[in-house]
Short mmCIF file of C-alpha atoms in Angstrom, two decimals:
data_model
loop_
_atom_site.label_atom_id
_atom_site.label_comp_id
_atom_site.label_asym_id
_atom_site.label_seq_id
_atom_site.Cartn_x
_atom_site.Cartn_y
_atom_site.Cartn_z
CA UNK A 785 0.00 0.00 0.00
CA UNK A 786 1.36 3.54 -0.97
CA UNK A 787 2.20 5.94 1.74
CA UNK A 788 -0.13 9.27 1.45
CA UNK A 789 2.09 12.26 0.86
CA UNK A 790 0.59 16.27 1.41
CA UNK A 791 2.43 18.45 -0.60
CA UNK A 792 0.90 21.77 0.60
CA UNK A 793 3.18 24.50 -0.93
CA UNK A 794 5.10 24.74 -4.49
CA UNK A 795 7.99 22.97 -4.86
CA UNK A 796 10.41 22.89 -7.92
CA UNK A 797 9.22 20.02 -11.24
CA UNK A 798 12.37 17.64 -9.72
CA UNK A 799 10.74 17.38 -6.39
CA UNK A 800 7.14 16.74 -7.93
CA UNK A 801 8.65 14.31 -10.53
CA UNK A 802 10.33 12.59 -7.65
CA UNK A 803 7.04 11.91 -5.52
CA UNK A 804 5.53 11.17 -8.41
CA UNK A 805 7.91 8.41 -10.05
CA UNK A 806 8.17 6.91 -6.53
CA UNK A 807 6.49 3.56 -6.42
CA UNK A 808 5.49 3.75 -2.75
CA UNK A 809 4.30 7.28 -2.94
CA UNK A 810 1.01 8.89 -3.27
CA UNK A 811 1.33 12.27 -3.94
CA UNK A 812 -1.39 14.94 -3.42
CA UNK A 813 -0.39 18.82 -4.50
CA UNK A 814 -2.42 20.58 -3.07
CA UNK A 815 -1.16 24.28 -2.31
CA UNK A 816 -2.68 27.63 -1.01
CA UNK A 817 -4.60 25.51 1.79
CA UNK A 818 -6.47 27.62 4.72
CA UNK A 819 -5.18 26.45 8.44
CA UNK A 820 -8.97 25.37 8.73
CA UNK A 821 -8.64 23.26 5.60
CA UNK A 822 -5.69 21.95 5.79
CA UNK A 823 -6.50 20.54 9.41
CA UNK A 824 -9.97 18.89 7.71
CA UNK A 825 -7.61 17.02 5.14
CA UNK A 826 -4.01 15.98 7.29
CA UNK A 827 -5.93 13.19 8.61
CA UNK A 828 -5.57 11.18 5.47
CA UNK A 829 -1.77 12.17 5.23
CA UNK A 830 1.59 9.95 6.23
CA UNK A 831 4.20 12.57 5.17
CA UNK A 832 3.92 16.41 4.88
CA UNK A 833 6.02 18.61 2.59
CA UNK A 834 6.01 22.23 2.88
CA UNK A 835 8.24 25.40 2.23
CA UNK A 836 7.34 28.74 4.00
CA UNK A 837 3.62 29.22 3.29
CA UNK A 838 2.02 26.51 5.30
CA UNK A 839 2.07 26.74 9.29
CA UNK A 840 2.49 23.46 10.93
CA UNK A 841 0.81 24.38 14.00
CA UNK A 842 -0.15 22.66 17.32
CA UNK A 843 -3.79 22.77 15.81
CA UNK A 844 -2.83 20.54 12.81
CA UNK A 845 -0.16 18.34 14.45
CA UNK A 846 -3.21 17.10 16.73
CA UNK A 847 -5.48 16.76 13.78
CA UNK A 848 -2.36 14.39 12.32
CA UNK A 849 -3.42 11.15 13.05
CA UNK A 850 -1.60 9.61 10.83
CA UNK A 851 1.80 11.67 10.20
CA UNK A 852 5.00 10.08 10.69
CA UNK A 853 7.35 12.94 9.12
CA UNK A 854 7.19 16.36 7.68
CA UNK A 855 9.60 17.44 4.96
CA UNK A 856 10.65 21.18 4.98
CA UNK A 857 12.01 21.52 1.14
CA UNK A 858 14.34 24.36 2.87
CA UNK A 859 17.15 25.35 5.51
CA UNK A 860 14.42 26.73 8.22
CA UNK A 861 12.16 25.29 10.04
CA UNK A 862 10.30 28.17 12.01
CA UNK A 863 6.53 27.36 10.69
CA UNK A 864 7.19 24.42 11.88
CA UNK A 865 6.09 23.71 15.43
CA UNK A 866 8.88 21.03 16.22
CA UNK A 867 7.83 20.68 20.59
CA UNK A 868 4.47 19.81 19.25
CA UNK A 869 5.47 17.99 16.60
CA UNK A 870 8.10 15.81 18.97
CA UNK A 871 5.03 15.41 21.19
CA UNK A 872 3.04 13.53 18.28
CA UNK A 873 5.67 11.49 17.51
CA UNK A 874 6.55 13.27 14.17
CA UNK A 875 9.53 13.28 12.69
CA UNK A 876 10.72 16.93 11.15
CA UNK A 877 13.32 17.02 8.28
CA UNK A 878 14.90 19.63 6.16
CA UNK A 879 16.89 20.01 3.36
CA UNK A 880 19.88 22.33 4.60
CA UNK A 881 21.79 22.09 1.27
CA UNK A 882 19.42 22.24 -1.05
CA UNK A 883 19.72 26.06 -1.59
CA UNK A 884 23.15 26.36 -0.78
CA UNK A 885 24.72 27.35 -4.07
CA UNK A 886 21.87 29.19 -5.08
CA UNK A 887 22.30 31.75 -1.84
CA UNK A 888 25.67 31.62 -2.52
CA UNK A 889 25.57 33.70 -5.92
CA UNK A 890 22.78 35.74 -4.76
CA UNK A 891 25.01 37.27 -2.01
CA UNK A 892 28.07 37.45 -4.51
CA UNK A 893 26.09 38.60 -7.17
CA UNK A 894 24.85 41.61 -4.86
CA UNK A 895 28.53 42.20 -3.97
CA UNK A 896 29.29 42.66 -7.25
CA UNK A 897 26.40 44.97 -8.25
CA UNK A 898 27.00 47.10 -5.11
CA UNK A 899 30.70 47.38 -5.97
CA UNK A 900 30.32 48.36 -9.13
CA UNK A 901 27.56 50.92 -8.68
CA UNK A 902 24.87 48.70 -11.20
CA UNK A 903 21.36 50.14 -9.09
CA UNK A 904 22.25 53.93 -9.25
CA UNK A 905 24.19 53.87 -12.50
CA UNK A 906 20.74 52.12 -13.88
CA UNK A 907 19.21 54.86 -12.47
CA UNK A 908 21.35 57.76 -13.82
CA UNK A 909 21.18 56.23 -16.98
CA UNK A 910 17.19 56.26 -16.89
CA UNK A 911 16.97 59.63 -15.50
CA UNK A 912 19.09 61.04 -18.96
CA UNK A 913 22.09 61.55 -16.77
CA UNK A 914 24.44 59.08 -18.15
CA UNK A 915 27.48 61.60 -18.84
CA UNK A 916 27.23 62.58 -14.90
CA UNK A 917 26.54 59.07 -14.02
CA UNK A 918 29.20 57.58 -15.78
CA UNK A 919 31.54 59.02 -13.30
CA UNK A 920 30.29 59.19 -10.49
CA UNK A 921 28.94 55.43 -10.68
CA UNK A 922 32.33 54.05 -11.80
CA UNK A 923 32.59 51.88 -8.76
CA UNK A 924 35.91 49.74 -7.45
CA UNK A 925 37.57 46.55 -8.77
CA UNK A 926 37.32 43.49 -6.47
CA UNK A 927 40.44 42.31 -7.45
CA UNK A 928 43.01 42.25 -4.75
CA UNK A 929 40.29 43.43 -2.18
CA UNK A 930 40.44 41.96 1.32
CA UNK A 931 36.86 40.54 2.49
CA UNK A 932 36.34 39.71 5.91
CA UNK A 933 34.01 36.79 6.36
CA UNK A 934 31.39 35.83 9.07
CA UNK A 935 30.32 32.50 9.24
CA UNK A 936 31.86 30.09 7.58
CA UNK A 937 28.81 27.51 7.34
CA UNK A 938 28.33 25.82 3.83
CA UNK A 939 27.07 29.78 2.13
CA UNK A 940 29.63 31.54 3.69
CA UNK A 941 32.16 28.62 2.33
CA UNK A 942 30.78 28.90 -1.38
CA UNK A 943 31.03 32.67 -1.19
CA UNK A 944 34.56 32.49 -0.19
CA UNK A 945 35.52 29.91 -3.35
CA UNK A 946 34.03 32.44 -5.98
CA UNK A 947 35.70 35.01 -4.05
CA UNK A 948 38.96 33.43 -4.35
CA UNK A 949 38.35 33.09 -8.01
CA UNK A 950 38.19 36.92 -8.20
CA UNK A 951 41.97 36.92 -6.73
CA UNK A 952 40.40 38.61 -3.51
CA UNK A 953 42.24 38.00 0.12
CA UNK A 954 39.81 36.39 2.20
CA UNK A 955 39.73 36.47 6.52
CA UNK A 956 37.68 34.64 8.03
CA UNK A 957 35.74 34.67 11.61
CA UNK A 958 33.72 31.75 12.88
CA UNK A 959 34.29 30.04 16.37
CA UNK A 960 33.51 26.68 14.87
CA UNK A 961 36.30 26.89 12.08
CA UNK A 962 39.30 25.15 13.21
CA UNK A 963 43.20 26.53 12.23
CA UNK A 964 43.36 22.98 9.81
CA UNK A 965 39.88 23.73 8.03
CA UNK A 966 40.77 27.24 7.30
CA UNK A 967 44.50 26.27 6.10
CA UNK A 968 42.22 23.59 3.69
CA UNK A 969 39.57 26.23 2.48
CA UNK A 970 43.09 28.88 2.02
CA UNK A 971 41.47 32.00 4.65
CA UNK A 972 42.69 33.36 6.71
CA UNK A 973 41.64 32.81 10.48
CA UNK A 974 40.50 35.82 12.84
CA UNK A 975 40.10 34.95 16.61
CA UNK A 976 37.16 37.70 16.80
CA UNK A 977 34.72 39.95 14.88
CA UNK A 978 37.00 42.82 15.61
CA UNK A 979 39.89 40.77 13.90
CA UNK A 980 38.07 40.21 10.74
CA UNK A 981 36.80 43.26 10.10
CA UNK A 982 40.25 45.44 10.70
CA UNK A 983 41.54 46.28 7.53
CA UNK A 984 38.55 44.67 5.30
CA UNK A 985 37.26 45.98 2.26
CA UNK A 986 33.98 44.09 1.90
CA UNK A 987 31.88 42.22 4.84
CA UNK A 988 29.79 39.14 4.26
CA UNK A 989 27.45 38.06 7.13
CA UNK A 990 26.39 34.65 7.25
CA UNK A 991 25.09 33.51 10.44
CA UNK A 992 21.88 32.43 12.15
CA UNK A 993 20.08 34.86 14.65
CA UNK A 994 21.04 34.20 18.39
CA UNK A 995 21.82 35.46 21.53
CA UNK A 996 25.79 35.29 20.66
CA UNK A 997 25.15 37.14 16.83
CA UNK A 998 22.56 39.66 17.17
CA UNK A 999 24.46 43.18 16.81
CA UNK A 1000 27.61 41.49 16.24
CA UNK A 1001 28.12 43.97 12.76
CA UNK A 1002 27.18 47.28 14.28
CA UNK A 1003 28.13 50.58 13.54
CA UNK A 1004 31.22 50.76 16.15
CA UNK A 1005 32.50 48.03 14.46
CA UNK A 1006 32.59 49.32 10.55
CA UNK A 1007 35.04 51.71 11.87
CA UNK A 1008 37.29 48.88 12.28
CA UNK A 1009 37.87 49.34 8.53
CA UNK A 1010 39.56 52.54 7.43
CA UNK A 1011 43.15 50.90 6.01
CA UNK A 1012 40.86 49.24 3.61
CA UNK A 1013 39.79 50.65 0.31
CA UNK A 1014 36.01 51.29 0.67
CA UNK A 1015 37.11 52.57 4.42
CA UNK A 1016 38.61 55.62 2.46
CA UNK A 1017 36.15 56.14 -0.25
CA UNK A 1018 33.11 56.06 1.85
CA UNK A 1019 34.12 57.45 5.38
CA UNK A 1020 32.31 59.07 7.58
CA UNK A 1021 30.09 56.10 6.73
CA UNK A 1022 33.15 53.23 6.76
CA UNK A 1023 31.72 50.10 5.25
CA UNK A 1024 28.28 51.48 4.52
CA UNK A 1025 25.80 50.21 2.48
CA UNK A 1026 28.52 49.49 -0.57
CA UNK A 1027 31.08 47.94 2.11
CA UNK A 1028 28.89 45.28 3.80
CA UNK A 1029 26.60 42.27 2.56
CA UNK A 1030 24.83 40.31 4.33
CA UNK A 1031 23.14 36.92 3.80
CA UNK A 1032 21.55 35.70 7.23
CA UNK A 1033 18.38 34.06 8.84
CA UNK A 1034 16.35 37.11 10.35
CA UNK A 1035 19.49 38.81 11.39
CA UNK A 1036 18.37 42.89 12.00
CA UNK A 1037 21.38 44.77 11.44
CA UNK A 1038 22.51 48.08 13.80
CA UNK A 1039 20.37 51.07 12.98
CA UNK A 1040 23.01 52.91 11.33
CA UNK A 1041 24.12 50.53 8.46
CA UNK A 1042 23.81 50.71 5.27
CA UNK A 1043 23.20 47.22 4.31
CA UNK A 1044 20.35 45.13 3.45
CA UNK A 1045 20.15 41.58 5.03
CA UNK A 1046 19.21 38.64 2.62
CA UNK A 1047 17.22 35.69 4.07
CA UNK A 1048 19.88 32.47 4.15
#
């Protein structure tokens, strides 16, 4: 007998041609489901696949009869009520790779379009101002730039490689990287934030929100950075907004910056 498998929000053709080719699967796609009708329907349901629409809640655990495991086709699991879903006997699984790459050249593509002025000198050129634009929009090279690193996890790891490519100098802080893994991935090692960010041209953020990394890029520390490059061309802001990305889960930077903070 097939095991009865809820697939409650979109997920890419591979995923749906994998449920579907599976001999032992039965696959319902059903997306855009109210709370109140997807609690009328989990009954019937084995597994559960969601992304970031669909709230697992208490409610619908309990109206689970039948679950044994619910597949988040993502890194987080926040709509995911995982106490309740322990309670129930449920078994909660994610895919923590699956985006990896893609996030990867998001951020990097962002550094280069911030480096290199591509928003504003698109706007210049729209506004008729392209001879004034031109100049003033001419942006830096990467090339020889040192970037200071925050979390090396598997994004912040992929970012560094293309980095590399680009012939930058890479440092790296991230209280989990040993002195052997950072010799392997060629960075760098910086014993603090403070470390990292001395001397660094560009910032890349990639850590979770906690207790330990909540403020830990404020704007005391993007003064750390005036013998690098964009230090000079952009004090009094240091870093500012074309100094620092940042690709992190919920992470509210300081106030002050100048950065925008990319979901990871």
């Amino acid at each position: 007998m097939a095991h009865r498998v809820l697939v409650s929000d979109p997920i890419s053709e591979i995923g749906v041609a994998l449920l579907n080719d599976h001999p032992d699967i039965e696959a319902d796609f059903n997306t855009g489901l109210t709370p109140e009708e997807l609690i009328a329907i989990i009954g019937d349901y084995e597994g559960l696949v969601v992304r970031s629409q669909t709230k697992v809640t208490p409610e619908v655990l309990a109206a689970a009869k039948s679950l044994k495991v619910i597949g988040r086709a993502g890194v987080g699991v926040d709509n995911i009520d995982k106490e309740a879903a322990n309670q129930h006997g449920v078994i909660v699984m994610n895919t923590p790779t699956g985006n990896t790459i893609s996030t990867a050249e998001h951020a990097f593509t962002l550094m280069l379009s911030a480096a290199r002025n591509i928003a504003p000198g698109h706007a210049s050129v729209l506004a008729g101002e392209f001879a004034a634009g031109r100049k003033a929009n001419q942006g830096i090279e990467l090339n020889g730039k040192r970037l200071a690193v925050i979390g090396m996890g598997r994004i912040g790891t992929e970012f560094v490689k293309r980095a590399q490519a680009f012939n930058m100098t890479v440092v790296a802080f991230d209280p989990y990287l040993t002195q052997s893994r950072a010799d392997e991935l060629k960075v760098e090692l910086a014993d603090t934030p403070d470390a990292a960010l001395t001397g660094a041209d560009v910032v890349t953020l990639h850590v979770p929100l906690t207790d330990d990394t909540k403020g830990i890029i404020n704007a005391e520390r993007t003064g750390l950075d005036e013998q690098g490059s964009l230090g000079r061309q952009l004090r009094p802001r240091r870093l500012g907004r074309r100094g620092c990305f940042e690709s992190c889960h919920r992470l509210r930077p300081h106030r002050r910056m100048r950065s925008r903070c990319l979901r990871e």
